[in-house]
XYZ file of C-alpha atoms in Angstrom:
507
model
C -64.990 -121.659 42.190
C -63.514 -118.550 43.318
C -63.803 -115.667 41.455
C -60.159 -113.567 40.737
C -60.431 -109.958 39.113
C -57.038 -109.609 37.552
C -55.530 -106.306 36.325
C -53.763 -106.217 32.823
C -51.481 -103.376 32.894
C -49.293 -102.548 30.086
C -46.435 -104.267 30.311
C -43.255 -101.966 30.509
C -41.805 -102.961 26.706
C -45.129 -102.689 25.176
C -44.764 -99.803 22.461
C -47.410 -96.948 23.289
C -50.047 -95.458 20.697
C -48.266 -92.997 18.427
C -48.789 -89.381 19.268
C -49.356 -87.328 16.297
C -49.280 -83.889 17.940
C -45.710 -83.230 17.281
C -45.824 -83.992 13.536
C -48.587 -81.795 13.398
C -46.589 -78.989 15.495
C -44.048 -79.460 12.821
C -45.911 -79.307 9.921
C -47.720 -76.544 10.702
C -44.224 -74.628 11.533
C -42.808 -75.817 8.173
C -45.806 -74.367 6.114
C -45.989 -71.212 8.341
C -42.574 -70.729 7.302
C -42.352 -71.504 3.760
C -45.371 -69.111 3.715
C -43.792 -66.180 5.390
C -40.623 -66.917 3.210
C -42.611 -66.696 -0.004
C -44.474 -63.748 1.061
C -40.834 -62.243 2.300
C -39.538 -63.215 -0.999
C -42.501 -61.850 -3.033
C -42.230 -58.376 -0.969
C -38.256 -58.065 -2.031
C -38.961 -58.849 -5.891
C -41.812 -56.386 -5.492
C -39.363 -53.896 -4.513
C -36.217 -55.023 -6.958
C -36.117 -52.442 -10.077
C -34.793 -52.987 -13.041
C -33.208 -51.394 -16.132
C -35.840 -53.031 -17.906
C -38.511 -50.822 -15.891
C -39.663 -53.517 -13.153
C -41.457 -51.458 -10.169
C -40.731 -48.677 -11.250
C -43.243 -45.776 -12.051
C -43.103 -43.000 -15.090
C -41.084 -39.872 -14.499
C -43.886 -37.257 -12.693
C -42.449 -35.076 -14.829
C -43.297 -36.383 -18.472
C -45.925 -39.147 -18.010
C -45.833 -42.176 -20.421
C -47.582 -45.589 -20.411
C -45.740 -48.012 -17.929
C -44.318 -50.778 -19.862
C -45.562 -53.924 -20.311
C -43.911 -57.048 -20.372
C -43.854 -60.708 -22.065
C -45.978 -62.808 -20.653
C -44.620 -64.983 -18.006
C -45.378 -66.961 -14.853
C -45.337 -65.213 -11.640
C -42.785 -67.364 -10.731
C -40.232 -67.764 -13.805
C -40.770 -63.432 -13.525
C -39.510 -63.444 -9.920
C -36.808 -65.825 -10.760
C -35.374 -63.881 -13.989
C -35.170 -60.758 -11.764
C -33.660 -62.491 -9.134
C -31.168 -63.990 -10.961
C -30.295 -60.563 -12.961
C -30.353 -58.472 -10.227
C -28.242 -60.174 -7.757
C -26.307 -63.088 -9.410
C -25.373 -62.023 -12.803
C -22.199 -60.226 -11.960
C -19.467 -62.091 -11.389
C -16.856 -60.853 -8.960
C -14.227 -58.980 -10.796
C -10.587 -57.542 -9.133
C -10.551 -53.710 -8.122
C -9.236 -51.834 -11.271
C -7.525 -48.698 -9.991
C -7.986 -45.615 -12.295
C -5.400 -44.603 -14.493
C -4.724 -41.547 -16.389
C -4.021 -40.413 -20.122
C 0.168 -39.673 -18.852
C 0.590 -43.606 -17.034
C -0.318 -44.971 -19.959
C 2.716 -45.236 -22.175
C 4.276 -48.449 -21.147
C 0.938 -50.148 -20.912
C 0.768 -51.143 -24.638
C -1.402 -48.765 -25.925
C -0.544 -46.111 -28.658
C 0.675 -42.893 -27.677
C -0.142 -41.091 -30.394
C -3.811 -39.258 -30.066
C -5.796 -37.387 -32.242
C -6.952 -34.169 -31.954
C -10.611 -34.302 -30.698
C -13.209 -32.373 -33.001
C -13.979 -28.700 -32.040
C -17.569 -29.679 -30.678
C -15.595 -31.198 -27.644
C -14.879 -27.223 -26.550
C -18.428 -27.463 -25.427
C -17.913 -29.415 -22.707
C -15.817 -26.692 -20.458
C -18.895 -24.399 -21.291
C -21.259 -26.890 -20.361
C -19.438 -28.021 -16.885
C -18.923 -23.758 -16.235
C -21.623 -23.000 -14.003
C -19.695 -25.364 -11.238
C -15.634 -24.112 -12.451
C -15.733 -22.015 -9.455
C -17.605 -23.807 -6.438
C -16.877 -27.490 -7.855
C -19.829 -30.889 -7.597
C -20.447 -31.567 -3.572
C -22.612 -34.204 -2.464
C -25.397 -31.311 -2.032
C -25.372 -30.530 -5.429
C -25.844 -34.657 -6.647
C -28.673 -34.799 -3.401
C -30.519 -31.897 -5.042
C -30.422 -32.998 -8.785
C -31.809 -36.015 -7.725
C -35.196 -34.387 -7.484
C -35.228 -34.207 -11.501
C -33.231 -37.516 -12.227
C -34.441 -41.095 -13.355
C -31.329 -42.724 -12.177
C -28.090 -42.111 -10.996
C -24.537 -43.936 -12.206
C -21.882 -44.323 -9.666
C -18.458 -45.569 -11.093
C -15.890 -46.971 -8.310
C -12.662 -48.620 -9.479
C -13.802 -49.877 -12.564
C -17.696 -51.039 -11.710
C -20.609 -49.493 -12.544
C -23.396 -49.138 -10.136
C -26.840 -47.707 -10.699
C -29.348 -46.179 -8.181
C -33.258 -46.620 -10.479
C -35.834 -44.117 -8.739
C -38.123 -43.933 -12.341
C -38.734 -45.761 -15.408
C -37.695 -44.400 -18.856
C -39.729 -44.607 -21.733
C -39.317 -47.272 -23.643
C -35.405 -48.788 -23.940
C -33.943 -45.927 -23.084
C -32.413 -46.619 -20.131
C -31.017 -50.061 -20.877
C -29.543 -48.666 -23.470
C -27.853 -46.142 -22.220
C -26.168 -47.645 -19.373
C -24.850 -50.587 -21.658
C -23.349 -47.579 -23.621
C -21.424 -46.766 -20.591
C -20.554 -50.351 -19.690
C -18.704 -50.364 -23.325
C -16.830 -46.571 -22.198
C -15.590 -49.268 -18.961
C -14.404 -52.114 -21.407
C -13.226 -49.554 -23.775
C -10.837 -47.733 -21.704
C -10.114 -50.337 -18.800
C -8.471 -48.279 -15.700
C -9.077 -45.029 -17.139
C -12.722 -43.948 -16.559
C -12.027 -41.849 -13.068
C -14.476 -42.694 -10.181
C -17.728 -40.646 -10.440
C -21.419 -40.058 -9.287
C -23.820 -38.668 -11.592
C -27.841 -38.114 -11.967
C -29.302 -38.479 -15.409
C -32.790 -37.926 -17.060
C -33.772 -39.666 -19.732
C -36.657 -37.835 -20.983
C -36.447 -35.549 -24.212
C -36.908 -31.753 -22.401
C -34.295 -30.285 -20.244
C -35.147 -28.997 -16.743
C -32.941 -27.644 -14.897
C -33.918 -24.195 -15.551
C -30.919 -21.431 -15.599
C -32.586 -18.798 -14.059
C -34.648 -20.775 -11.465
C -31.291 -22.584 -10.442
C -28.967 -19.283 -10.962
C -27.727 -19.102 -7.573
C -27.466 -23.235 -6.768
C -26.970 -25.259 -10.451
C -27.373 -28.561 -9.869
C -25.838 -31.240 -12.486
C -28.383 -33.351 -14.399
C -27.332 -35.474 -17.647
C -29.631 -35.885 -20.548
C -29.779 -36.542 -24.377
C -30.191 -32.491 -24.879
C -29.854 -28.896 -23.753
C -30.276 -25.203 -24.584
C -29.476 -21.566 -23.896
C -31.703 -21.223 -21.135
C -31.110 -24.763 -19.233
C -28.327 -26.124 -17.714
C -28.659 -28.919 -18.363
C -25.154 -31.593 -19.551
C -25.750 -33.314 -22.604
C -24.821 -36.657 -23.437
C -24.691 -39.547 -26.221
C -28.355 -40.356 -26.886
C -29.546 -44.190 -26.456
C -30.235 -44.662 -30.331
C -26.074 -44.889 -30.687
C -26.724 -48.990 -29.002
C -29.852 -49.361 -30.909
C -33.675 -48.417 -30.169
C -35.491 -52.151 -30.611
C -38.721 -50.230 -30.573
C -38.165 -48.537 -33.985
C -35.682 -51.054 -35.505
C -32.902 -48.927 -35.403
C -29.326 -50.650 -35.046
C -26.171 -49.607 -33.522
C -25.053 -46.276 -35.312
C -21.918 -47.254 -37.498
C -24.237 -50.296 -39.086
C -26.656 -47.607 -39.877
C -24.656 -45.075 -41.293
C -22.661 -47.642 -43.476
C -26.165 -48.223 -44.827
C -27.661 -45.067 -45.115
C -24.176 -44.048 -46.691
C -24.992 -47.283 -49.171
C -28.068 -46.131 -49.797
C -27.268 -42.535 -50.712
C -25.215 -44.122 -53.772
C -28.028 -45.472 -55.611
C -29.021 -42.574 -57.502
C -26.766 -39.961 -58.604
C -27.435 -36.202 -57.414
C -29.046 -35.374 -60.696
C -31.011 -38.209 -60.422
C -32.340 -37.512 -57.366
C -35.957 -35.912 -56.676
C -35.289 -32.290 -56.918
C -37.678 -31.312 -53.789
C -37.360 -31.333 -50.010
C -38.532 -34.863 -48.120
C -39.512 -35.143 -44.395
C -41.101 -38.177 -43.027
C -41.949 -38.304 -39.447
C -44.312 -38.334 -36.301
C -46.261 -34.751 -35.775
C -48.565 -36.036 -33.127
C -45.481 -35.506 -30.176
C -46.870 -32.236 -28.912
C -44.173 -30.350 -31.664
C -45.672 -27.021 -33.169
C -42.934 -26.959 -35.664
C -43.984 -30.289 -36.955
C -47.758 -29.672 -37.112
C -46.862 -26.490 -39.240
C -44.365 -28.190 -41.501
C -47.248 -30.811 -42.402
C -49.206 -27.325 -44.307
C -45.731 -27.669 -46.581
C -46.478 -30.824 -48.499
C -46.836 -29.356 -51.718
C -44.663 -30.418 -54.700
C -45.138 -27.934 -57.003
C -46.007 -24.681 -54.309
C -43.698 -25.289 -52.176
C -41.084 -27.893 -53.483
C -41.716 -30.630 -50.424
C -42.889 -33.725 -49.882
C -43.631 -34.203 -46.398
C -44.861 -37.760 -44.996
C -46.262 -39.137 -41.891
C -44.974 -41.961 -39.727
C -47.462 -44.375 -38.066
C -45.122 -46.461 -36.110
C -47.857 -48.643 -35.181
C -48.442 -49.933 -38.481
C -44.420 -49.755 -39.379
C -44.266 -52.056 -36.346
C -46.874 -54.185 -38.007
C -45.176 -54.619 -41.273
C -42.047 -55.110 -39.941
C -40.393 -52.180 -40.906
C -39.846 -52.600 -44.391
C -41.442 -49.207 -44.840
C -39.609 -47.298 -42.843
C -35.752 -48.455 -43.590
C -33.556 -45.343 -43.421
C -31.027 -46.241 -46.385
C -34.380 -45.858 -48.453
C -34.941 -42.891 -48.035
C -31.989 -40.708 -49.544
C -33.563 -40.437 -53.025
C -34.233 -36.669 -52.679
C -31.655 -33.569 -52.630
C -33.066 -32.045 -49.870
C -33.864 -33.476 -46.466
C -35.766 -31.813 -43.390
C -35.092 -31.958 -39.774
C -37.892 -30.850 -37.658
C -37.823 -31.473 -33.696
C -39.943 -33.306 -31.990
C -41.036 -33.325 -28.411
C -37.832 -31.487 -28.011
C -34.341 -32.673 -29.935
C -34.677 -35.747 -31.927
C -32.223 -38.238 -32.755
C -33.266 -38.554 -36.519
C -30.678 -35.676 -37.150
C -27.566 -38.021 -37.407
C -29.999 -40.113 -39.666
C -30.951 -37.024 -42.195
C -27.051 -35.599 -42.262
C -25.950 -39.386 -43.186
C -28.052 -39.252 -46.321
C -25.992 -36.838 -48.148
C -28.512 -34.852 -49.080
C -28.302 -31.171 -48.437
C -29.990 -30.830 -44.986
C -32.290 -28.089 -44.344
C -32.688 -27.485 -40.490
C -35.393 -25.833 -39.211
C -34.110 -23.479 -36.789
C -33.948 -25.993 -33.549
C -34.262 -24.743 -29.773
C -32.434 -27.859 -28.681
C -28.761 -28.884 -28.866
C -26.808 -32.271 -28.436
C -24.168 -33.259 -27.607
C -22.438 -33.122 -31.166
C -25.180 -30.985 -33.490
C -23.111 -27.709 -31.739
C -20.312 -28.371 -34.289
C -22.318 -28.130 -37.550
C -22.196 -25.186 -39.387
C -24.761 -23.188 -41.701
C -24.073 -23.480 -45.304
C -21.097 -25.551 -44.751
C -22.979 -29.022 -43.832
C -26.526 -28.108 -43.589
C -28.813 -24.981 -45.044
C -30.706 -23.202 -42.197
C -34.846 -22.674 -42.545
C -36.764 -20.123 -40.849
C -39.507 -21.419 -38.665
C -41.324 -18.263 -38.936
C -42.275 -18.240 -42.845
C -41.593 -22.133 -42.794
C -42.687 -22.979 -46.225
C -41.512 -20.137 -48.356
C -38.116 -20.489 -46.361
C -37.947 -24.373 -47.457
C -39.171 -23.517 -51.062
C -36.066 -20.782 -51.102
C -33.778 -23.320 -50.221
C -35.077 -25.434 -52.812
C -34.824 -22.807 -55.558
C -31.609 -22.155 -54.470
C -30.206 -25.534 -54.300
C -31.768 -26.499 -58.083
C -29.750 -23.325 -58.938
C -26.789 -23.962 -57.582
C -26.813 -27.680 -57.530
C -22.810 -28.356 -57.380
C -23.154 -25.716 -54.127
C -25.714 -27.790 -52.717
C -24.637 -31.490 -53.916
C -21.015 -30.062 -51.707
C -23.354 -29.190 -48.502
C -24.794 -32.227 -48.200
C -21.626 -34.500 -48.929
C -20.131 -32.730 -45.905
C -22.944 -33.071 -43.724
C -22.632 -36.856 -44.404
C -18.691 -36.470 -43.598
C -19.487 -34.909 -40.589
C -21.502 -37.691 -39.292
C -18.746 -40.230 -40.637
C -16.363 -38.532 -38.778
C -18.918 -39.325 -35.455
C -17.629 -42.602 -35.772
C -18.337 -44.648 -32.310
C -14.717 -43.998 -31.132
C -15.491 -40.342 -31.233
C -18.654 -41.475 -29.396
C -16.625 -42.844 -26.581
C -14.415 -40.085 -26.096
C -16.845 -37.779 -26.295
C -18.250 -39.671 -22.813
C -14.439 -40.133 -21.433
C -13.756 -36.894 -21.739
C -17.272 -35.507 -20.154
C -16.903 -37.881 -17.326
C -13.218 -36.805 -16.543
C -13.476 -33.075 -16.618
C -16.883 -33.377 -14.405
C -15.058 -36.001 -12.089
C -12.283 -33.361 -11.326
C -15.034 -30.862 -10.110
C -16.312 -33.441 -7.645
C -15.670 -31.870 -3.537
C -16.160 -35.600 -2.430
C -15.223 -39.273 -3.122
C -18.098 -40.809 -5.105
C -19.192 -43.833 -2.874
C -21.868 -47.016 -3.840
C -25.846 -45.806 -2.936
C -26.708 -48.037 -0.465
C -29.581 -48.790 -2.466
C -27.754 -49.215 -5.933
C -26.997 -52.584 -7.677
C -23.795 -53.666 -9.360
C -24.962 -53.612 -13.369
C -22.753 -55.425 -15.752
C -23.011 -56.726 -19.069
C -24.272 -60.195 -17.574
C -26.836 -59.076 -15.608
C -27.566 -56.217 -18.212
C -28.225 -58.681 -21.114
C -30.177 -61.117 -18.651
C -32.854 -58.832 -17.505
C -32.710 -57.427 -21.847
C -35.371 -58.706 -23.800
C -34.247 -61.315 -26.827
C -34.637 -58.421 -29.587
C -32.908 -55.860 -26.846
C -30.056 -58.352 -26.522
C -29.759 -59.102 -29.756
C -29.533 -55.259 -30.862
C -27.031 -54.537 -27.590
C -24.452 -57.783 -27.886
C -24.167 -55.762 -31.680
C -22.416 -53.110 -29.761
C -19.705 -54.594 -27.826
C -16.726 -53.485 -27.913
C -12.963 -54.703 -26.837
C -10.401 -52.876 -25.085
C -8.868 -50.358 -27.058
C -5.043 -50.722 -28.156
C -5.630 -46.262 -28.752
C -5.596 -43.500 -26.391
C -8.948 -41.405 -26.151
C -8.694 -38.177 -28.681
C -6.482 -35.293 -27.552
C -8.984 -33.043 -25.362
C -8.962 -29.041 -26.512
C -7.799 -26.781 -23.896
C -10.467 -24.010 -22.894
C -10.433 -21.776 -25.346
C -13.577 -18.992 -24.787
C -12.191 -16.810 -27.431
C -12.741 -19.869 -30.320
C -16.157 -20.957 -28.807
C -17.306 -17.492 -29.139
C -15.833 -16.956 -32.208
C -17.579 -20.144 -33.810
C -21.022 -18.838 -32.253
C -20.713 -15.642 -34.219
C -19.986 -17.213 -37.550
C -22.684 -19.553 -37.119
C -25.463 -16.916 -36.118
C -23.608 -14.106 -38.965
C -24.154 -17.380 -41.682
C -28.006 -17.640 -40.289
C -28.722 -13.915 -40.731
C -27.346 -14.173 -44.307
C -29.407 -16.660 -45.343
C -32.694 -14.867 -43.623
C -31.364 -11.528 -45.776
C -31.542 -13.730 -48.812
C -34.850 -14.799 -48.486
C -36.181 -11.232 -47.162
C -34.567 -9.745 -49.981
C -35.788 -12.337 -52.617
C -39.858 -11.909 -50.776
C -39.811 -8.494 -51.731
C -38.925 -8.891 -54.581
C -41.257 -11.424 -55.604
C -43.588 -9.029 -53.660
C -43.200 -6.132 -55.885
């Protein structure tokens, strides 16, 4: 028997092992890649800011605790800012810019109203650039000082974020110039302006004598240049429970009706914060004395209000006294509008800071003035002289709460049309879209808004306007100047009163 060796090989059709080094190749590629897209998607949130404060540090210049925010998953987080950021804004048609004269055969009313005097401040607080006008070196340079800067092109709003704000600020202020766009559709003029949002002004007049630059804030003052504008608080301030300004002053207004002026508590009331770093405040707290001095002076924990919910702190409860005191803070504060819209008579402790519409009130015709150099003895004289003269004083405060009635939100508005225009006419260049700037609108605005933000700012929208803006005052120097006088002649008669009634007490 012969032995035969016989070779098996494969036959052709016979299906070879399978060869798992591909899928492995491919796998690995996939994962590499989903990584590095995660990680590049990661790195891009991590450098998205938002109104609400996302990566974004404190001002340098007033440091504040960085804000902290609901807790959420790292991944619903990246999502909501995502989704606010860059797909909340849904494409709208150019709007070209109108003015006040094109607008008669567009269905609005021609007829306009003559803005309040306080408007006049506006040509002295856009002077210091009449003459050389707003170039692109003058925006560069303010930028050094600014939180964020607001570009308007055609219509849209766009906003550059370089620090946080503290608190709501911000938000709230740029939804205040959203409504100014839905307000007046077509007629805000294309612009590009820096704003702070902290409470001190900066831009120093002698330091920046022979280059201004042009930096928007809540407040100003002799020695700054400074441009105010409308404070936040006019949308709401969710961290102090305060709602959109006309809802307040209807109830403050409400409130002040509860107890006749005779029935009210014949002494001076202040209720506030002293721990802000305010001098004025820390002195006026030595004042609470009923009987020496004639005040009751109070002070605010907002911690615990925040606690209780509030209840304590309601503003239309506290208009039960004929006298009410306004004390800065920090710097300005926005209770003013609050103390004027009790009706009480308002005694203002000589302030260093201005905003935008405090320049129109005037001593002993909506407010009595108080020396911050004998603080309590000048309160207790205005006191004494109110209990004295009570249908004098009852008259003083009722026009200090007309004053702020007249401050309704339409005056609001124009106030910021009118700002916007005459600065937008000084501009050397056309305003064009940072390249790092975001389209805001009130989509992506209320999506990135926290639910007690959003609830306070969908409050304060507004609808296109059938009305024209106020009428805006022509420069008039000789009127401004002659409003100044009065106002410091009224001061100096009050301070000759109380002189005059020291020595005698004295003697």
């Amino acid at each position: 028997m012969g032995l035969r060796l016989r070779l098996r090989l494969p036959h052709k059709s016979s299906p070879r092992s399978p060869s798992y080094l591909l899928l492995c190749v491919l796998a690995l590629s996939f994962f590499s890649f989903t990584a590095l897209l995660f990680y590049k998607v990661d790195d891009f949130i991590a450098q998205t800011k938002t109104l609400a404060g996302h990566n974004l540090e404190p001002t340098p210049w007033h440091i504040f605790p960085r804000k902290s925010f609901s807790a959420a998953t790292k991944h619903s987080q990246a999502y909501r800012i995502l989704q606010c950021s860059y797909f909340s804004c849904p494409y709208k048609a150019v709007v070209q810019p109108k003015s006040l004269h094109s607008e008669s055969g567009s269905g609005r009313q021609t007829h306009q109203p003559q803005c309040p005097d306080f408007f006049r401040w506006i040509h002295r607080d856009l002077e210091p650039w009449a003459k050389t006008g707003v170039t692109k070196e003058h925006v560069k340079r303010a930028k050094a000082n600014a939180a964020f800067r607001v570009v308007i092109l055609s219509g849209k709003l766009y906003v550059d974020l370089y620090y946080a704000c503290v608190q709501s600020r911000m938000m709230f202020t740029i939804w205040g110039i959203l409504q100014l766009l839905t307000k007046y559709p077509g007629m805000v003029p294309d612009v590009d302006m820096m704003f702070d949002c902290m409470d001190k002004p900066i831009i120093n007049q002698t330091e920046y004598q022979s280059f201004p630059v042009p930096l928007f804030r809540y407040c100003t003052n002799e020695a700054h240049l400074d441009i105010p504008f409308p404070d936040w608080s006019f949308w709401g301030w969710s961290e102090t429970n305060l709602r959109p300004w006309e809802e307040e002053f209807g109830d403050i207004k409400q409130g002040s009706r509860r107890r006749s002026w005779y029935n009210k508590q014949p002494r001076a009331y202040w209720k506030g914060n002293p721990d802000v770093v305010s001098p004025i405040r820390l002195e006026l707290m030595k004042c609470n004395h009923s009987r020496l001095w004639g005040a009751q002076i109070m002070r605010q924990d907002w911690a615990e209000e925040a606690k209780g919910g509030f209840e304590q702190s309601k503003l239309s409860n506290q208009c039960n006294h004929r006298y009410k005191i306004y004390a800065e803070g920090y710097a300005w504060s926005v209770s003013l509008k609050y103390i004027l819209s009790c009706g009480s008579m308002t005694l203002i402790i000589s302030p260093e800071y201005e905003d935008f519409f405090s320049r129109g009130l005037l001593p002993k015709e909506n407010y009595w003035p108080i020396s911050p150099t004998d603080l309590c003895r000048s309160i207790k004289y205005a006191v004494d002289w109110g209990n004295s003269n009570p249908s004098e004083a009852e008259t003083i405060g009722k026009r200090g709460q007309g004053y702020m009635e007249s401050l309704s939100m339409n005056r609001v508005y124009d106030y910021m049309f009118h700002l916007i225009t005459e600065y937008s006419k000084l501009q050397k260049f056309k305003p064009e879209k940072p390249a790092s700037a975001n389209e805001v609108c009130a989509g992506s605005l209320l999506c990135i808004a926290e639910q007690k933000e959003r609830e306070l700012l969908e409050r304060s929208r507004v609808v296109p306007s059938l009305d024209q803006p106020c009428k805006f005052p022509v420069e008039d120097r000789n009127r401004l100047e002659w409003l100044i006088q009065q106002k410091n002649k009224t001061i100096e008669n009050v301070r000759y009163m109380e002189m005059t009634r020291t020595q005698r007490g004295s003697k």
